[in-house]
Amino acid sequence: MSKDKEIKMITVTIDGKVCQAPYGKTILQIARENGIYIPTMCYLTKVKPIASCRMCVVEIAGVEGMILSCQEVATDGIEVTTNTPQLYTQRQNIMKLYDVNHPLECGVCDKSGECDLQNKTLEFNVATQNFTTREPHRAVENWGFISYDPALCIMCEKCVHVCNEIVGDESLAISVGGYKSTIVNKNLDDGCHECGECMSVCPVGALVSTHFKYSSNAWELTKIPAACSHCSSGCELSYEVKQDKIYRVTNNYEFSSLCGAGRFGYDFENRTNGKDEIDFNNALDAFAKADTIRFSATISNEEALILQRLKEAKGYKLVCDEAKGYQDFLKAYSRISGKSLYGGDLATIKSSKVIVVFGSRVDSDNPMVKYAISTASKHHRARVMYMHPIEDTNLSNIVTQYIKYEVGSEEGVAALLAHALVDRDNLDEDTKVFLDNLDIGNLSAESNVGEEEIDTLVQSLSKRKDFTLVVGADLYSHPRVENIAKLIALIEKHGSFDVVAIPPATNALGVALICELDNQVGDYTIGYNSRGDFTLSALGEGDLDMPSLNQQEGTFTTINKQVVPTNAALEYKGYVLNDIASTLGVKREYTIDYTQELPIDKGYQGVAFDDLKVDFGINGEDLRGYRLQTQGVDSDSILEEIAPLPTYDGLVLYRANAINQFSPFTHKAKELQSQEFLRGSSQFALAAKISDGDEVKFELDGVKYTRVFKIDTSMKGTVAINPTNDKGLSSTLVSSYRYAKLILDVQNK
Amino acid sequence: MSLEKFKDRNIGNQNYTLIGHEAFPQTSGEKFERVMKRMLKGELFVGLWVTLRTMFQALFKGEMHTTKYPFEKLPISPRYRAIHEMLRLLESGHYRCIGCGLCEQICISDCIRMDTRYDENQRKEVSEYTINFGRCIFCGYCAEVCPELAIVHGPRYETSSEQRASFSLFEDMLTPIDALKQQKEYPGFGAISPNADENIKKTPLAY
């Protein structure tokens, strides 16, 4: 993707310092990049300038009046002064106005100690107040996870902007009324997904976590830098700890975001009393007997490497249902694309002008992808095509074109996309013949994707650039995953698309790269956070306790193809996987000794754990860990003929967790605990002859479910959504296709 | 005085003033003479006379000076720092502590531990408050830092008990609600200054 025009470099003098910057940046951005301080109250790097505080005013030589540096694009040769007595008085007056009637409850306020208002009031030396007004009565509101105190609110509007631009929920709005203005949550019952983004950006104590509120002072908590272990985004976060208890999670809200699971699902630790030697010896006996290790992809890279080393040393089969399909997908993908890894990442999505989402329910599979799409939509008016058998009303304000296809027809849809999007110019003869010979009419009819729908999609691409294709877990579990992957790779290679293949679980990418996975389970299985004849579990329900991911150090490989470090927030007293491996002959002193041994031929860099950074750069670049290096792979593969598309008539179940739920670990977290329902449309209820509130029994992948059925009015069709996150060790048994035909065993209450 | 002068440990060069006294006895005869002189002079009875006089006054004139501890106690300074007291608001009777955690933070012997929570009335409630008196050094920092004059030092210096926990809980230190009227404002360490009124700046209230 070449830029059309070369970007012009300009020279700006700020406080006598000569700064170079590309044209298009604001004065504030250039100042911050060059380490020049301009005070702000409402500026938030990740959203568009809000311009509500007027603190960032500067003076420019030759220009009358004060200029808002946050939204004024710098031009060549300007001379900016950021601080004069006049500007100081202006800013001091703004702070006085913010302080009007601000309750003097810093002593109890949660924000005290990290409060922007406190800091700036002291910075501008507000010792007297000469403004006054009558204070209206403002009652505290509780919005579930978040509590809003309008009396403390300074109306900086950061929360409204993140909710609209980043999260895309569009729940928060301003109730305009001069001094009586407040923030309102208009989608409290439906639409607000309680991600807590608004709370994290709040500069004062107006929006705080209801659970955390008044439980500790900010300065008493120790911040443990870590990576979120719930989904494949591996977001930056800090566990805030006091006396071996996690009180809350905070993040670098200026540059990065978190979803509700990351923010509120932090207490999933496995408390043990000490090293249980009897259990440990039982585990060693079990390892002597076992021929298979079945594990969940919610593990660190180091643990995955330990398992791989165990496989090499002892010949265990490694089975990871969550990552197997993904590994197959990546392998087949590289055989066409010639690259070991897909091309895009979250940053590519954010800057895209056209985004096609295929085979993923993004807002529950990976919220950061949804946030990125939402940012692209709001910042660049990106066109978003959402292709999925189930329409997702949570995305309705972002999606410009929804394309519904039949369950099971992913291969056909991939072929249709490849046919429409692949540029024939540089294509080899075989592939050209393959694409030209596709029976488009038949595929279109079987998959129920109209040719005119594809035409509309293609039309959206005209006069635009920066395209991203986001593919997800529906494809990895599909029986024809390899051919689908090849078609997707073809679109990336010859269709000016960047592909983002969302890893289906926290470290599915890491597992797919590090471990050689097997298909079949043997006679005696060790389960690691998964069901087995002998289970090692961080959920506290196994035969030997293991530390959960907030109790151990390690690294994850994220959707950004980045290796990010995480640290132990809480003490763990029991045995870890490394102890078992060391006893079995795969010896290292600590688990993190494996960090530098991660396979270099897969793109890892051999950096020791202690050398990995955990922070962001001055301009918001994610400096955590390092990026994987994409390796060249021999591309040899030939596309297979499209198999007859399977039909899924009747009742179908779709495996997807509720928003803010990913795994048994999020289910275990106290704040996120909720009852899971089988959710379907009224049409589904009619077809299944069940009604709202009925208890339903069924079996999938050998796991027995008893679920209460709920009618979801936002859904249509005969596909119901079945969560798995509450099934403990069985939640990871997801080897089959993501959709399953359902035979019901109905029991009325 | 400068610091150097304190640090100077060379005592030999310093100017000492000698107090005049008799010459020390040198020979054994002189020593014997001094012993006999002191023995026969009757100096002892000068001191004993004071004792006898006081005994006479106590026994026959009713001027007993002994304090019958523990039935009687001597008054102590208001700035004395003994077992802490938690005060209440005089108007509402609610405890003054707002749960800000400053006492816990400032405590140099790390003996205060508190937990707070968001209560049903949307206030910050002190759910746990303990002082480990086995560690407390009664330095008074907690009382000094308290912005509400909620924790103060009381005069209760007898700290023997069957259980260490006996007076370390919030409820034990809190003024009993029926004794609210007897609650005295703390004059000691950390109390507001006598000229506090003069130091207050008024905020504008135009309505």
PDB file of N, CA and C in Angstrom, chain A residues 40-43 98 102 109 111-112 114-119 152-159 198-207 253:
ATOM      1  N   THR A  40      -3.126  20.040  29.756  1.00  0.00           N
ATOM      2  CA  THR A  40      -4.461  19.790  29.199  1.00  0.00           C
ATOM      3  C   THR A  40      -5.307  19.139  30.281  1.00  0.00           C
ATOM      4  N   MET A  41      -6.595  19.289  30.186  1.00  0.00           N
ATOM      5  CA  MET A  41      -7.509  18.561  31.081  1.00  0.00           C
ATOM      6  C   MET A  41      -8.362  17.564  30.302  1.00  0.00           C
ATOM      7  N   CYS A  42      -8.689  17.855  29.057  1.00  0.00           N
ATOM      8  CA  CYS A  42      -9.627  17.006  28.335  1.00  0.00           C
ATOM      9  C   CYS A  42      -8.970  16.226  27.219  1.00  0.00           C
ATOM     10  N   TYR A  43      -7.668  16.444  26.957  1.00  0.00           N
ATOM     11  CA  TYR A  43      -7.044  15.796  25.802  1.00  0.00           C
ATOM     12  C   TYR A  43      -6.782  14.321  26.082  1.00  0.00           C
ATOM     13  N   TYR A  98     -13.057  25.152  37.196  1.00  0.00           N
ATOM     14  CA  TYR A  98     -13.261  23.721  37.458  1.00  0.00           C
ATOM     15  C   TYR A  98     -13.484  23.463  38.949  1.00  0.00           C
ATOM     16  N   HIS A 102     -16.582  22.197  43.606  1.00  0.00           N
ATOM     17  CA  HIS A 102     -16.125  20.792  43.562  1.00  0.00           C
ATOM     18  C   HIS A 102     -16.059  20.289  45.000  1.00  0.00           C
ATOM     19  N   CYS A 109     -12.215  10.416  48.412  1.00  0.00           N
ATOM     20  CA  CYS A 109     -12.376  10.166  46.976  1.00  0.00           C
ATOM     21  C   CYS A 109     -11.349   9.143  46.486  1.00  0.00           C
ATOM     22  N   LYS A 111     -10.102   8.884  43.623  1.00  0.00           N
ATOM     23  CA  LYS A 111      -9.173   9.415  42.648  1.00  0.00           C
ATOM     24  C   LYS A 111      -8.026  10.162  43.320  1.00  0.00           C
ATOM     25  N   SER A 112      -8.233  10.543  44.576  1.00  0.00           N
ATOM     26  CA  SER A 112      -7.237  11.339  45.277  1.00  0.00           C
ATOM     27  C   SER A 112      -5.859  10.697  45.168  1.00  0.00           C
ATOM     28  N   GLU A 114      -4.227  10.498  42.290  1.00  0.00           N
ATOM     29  CA  GLU A 114      -3.962  10.359  40.861  1.00  0.00           C
ATOM     30  C   GLU A 114      -4.979  11.197  40.074  1.00  0.00           C
ATOM     31  N   CYS A 115      -5.388  12.296  40.700  1.00  0.00           N
ATOM     32  CA  CYS A 115      -6.476  13.098  40.148  1.00  0.00           C
ATOM     33  C   CYS A 115      -5.904  14.257  39.353  1.00  0.00           C
ATOM     34  N   ASP A 116      -6.355  14.395  38.121  1.00  0.00           N
ATOM     35  CA  ASP A 116      -5.888  15.502  37.285  1.00  0.00           C
ATOM     36  C   ASP A 116      -6.288  16.850  37.865  1.00  0.00           C
ATOM     37  N   LEU A 117      -7.487  16.912  38.436  1.00  0.00           N
ATOM     38  CA  LEU A 117      -7.972  18.175  38.979  1.00  0.00           C
ATOM     39  C   LEU A 117      -7.108  18.609  40.165  1.00  0.00           C
ATOM     40  N   GLN A 118      -6.807  17.627  41.040  1.00  0.00           N
ATOM     41  CA  GLN A 118      -5.931  17.892  42.184  1.00  0.00           C
ATOM     42  C   GLN A 118      -4.568  18.396  41.702  1.00  0.00           C
ATOM     43  N   ASN A 119      -4.002  17.663  40.742  1.00  0.00           N
ATOM     44  CA  ASN A 119      -2.657  18.010  40.268  1.00  0.00           C
ATOM     45  C   ASN A 119      -2.620  19.398  39.654  1.00  0.00           C
ATOM     46  N   LEU A 152     -18.917  15.445  41.179  1.00  0.00           N
ATOM     47  CA  LEU A 152     -17.475  15.469  40.986  1.00  0.00           C
ATOM     48  C   LEU A 152     -17.086  15.678  39.530  1.00  0.00           C
ATOM     49  N   CYS A 153     -18.059  15.510  38.645  1.00  0.00           N
ATOM     50  CA  CYS A 153     -17.781  15.521  37.204  1.00  0.00           C
ATOM     51  C   CYS A 153     -17.387  16.927  36.753  1.00  0.00           C
ATOM     52  N   ILE A 154     -16.332  17.014  35.934  1.00  0.00           N
ATOM     53  CA  ILE A 154     -15.905  18.319  35.438  1.00  0.00           C
ATOM     54  C   ILE A 154     -16.287  18.521  33.976  1.00  0.00           C
ATOM     55  N   MET A 155     -17.057  17.600  33.414  1.00  0.00           N
ATOM     56  CA  MET A 155     -17.531  17.690  32.031  1.00  0.00           C
ATOM     57  C   MET A 155     -16.402  17.863  31.020  1.00  0.00           C
ATOM     58  N   CYS A 156     -15.390  17.011  31.142  1.00  0.00           N
ATOM     59  CA  CYS A 156     -14.308  17.061  30.158  1.00  0.00           C
ATOM     60  C   CYS A 156     -14.693  16.286  28.910  1.00  0.00           C
ATOM     61  N   GLU A 157     -15.678  15.408  29.029  1.00  0.00           N
ATOM     62  CA  GLU A 157     -16.249  14.642  27.910  1.00  0.00           C
ATOM     63  C   GLU A 157     -15.347  13.539  27.377  1.00  0.00           C
ATOM     64  N   LYS A 158     -14.294  13.220  28.111  1.00  0.00           N
ATOM     65  CA  LYS A 158     -13.433  12.113  27.659  1.00  0.00           C
ATOM     66  C   LYS A 158     -14.227  10.811  27.577  1.00  0.00           C
ATOM     67  N   CYS A 159     -15.069  10.589  28.592  1.00  0.00           N
ATOM     68  CA  CYS A 159     -15.803   9.327  28.669  1.00  0.00           C
ATOM     69  C   CYS A 159     -16.731   9.159  27.478  1.00  0.00           C
ATOM     70  N   CYS A 198     -14.885   4.284  30.113  1.00  0.00           N
ATOM     71  CA  CYS A 198     -15.224   5.633  30.546  1.00  0.00           C
ATOM     72  C   CYS A 198     -14.604   5.922  31.907  1.00  0.00           C
ATOM     73  N   MET A 199     -14.669   4.897  32.759  1.00  0.00           N
ATOM     74  CA  MET A 199     -14.153   5.035  34.111  1.00  0.00           C
ATOM     75  C   MET A 199     -12.640   5.225  34.095  1.00  0.00           C
ATOM     76  N   SER A 200     -11.964   4.511  33.188  1.00  0.00           N
ATOM     77  CA  SER A 200     -10.503   4.583  33.195  1.00  0.00           C
ATOM     78  C   SER A 200     -10.006   5.942  32.713  1.00  0.00           C
ATOM     79  N   VAL A 201     -10.746   6.592  31.819  1.00  0.00           N
ATOM     80  CA  VAL A 201     -10.247   7.868  31.317  1.00  0.00           C
ATOM     81  C   VAL A 201     -10.701   9.047  32.170  1.00  0.00           C
ATOM     82  N   CYS A 202     -11.603   8.813  33.108  1.00  0.00           N
ATOM     83  CA  CYS A 202     -12.133   9.913  33.919  1.00  0.00           C
ATOM     84  C   CYS A 202     -10.994  10.564  34.717  1.00  0.00           C
ATOM     85  N   PRO A 203     -10.771  11.868  34.533  1.00  0.00           N
ATOM     86  CA  PRO A 203      -9.643  12.499  35.219  1.00  0.00           C
ATOM     87  C   PRO A 203      -9.926  12.763  36.695  1.00  0.00           C
ATOM     88  N   VAL A 204     -11.196  12.712  37.090  1.00  0.00           N
ATOM     89  CA  VAL A 204     -11.561  12.943  38.490  1.00  0.00           C
ATOM     90  C   VAL A 204     -12.278  11.703  39.025  1.00  0.00           C
ATOM     91  N   GLY A 205     -12.853  11.801  40.174  1.00  0.00           N
ATOM     92  CA  GLY A 205     -13.496  10.633  40.773  1.00  0.00           C
ATOM     93  C   GLY A 205     -14.960  10.496  40.409  1.00  0.00           C
ATOM     94  N   ALA A 206     -15.368  11.068  39.275  1.00  0.00           N
ATOM     95  CA  ALA A 206     -16.789  11.034  38.934  1.00  0.00           C
ATOM     96  C   ALA A 206     -17.233   9.648  38.495  1.00  0.00           C
ATOM     97  N   LEU A 207     -16.417   8.989  37.700  1.00  0.00           N
ATOM     98  CA  LEU A 207     -16.746   7.639  37.263  1.00  0.00           C
ATOM     99  C   LEU A 207     -15.756   6.685  37.918  1.00  0.00           C
ATOM    100  N   TYR A 253      -4.462   4.247  29.810  1.00  0.00           N
ATOM    101  CA  TYR A 253      -5.668   4.604  29.057  1.00  0.00           C
ATOM    102  C   TYR A 253      -5.402   5.635  27.982  1.00  0.00           C
TER     103      TYR A 253
END
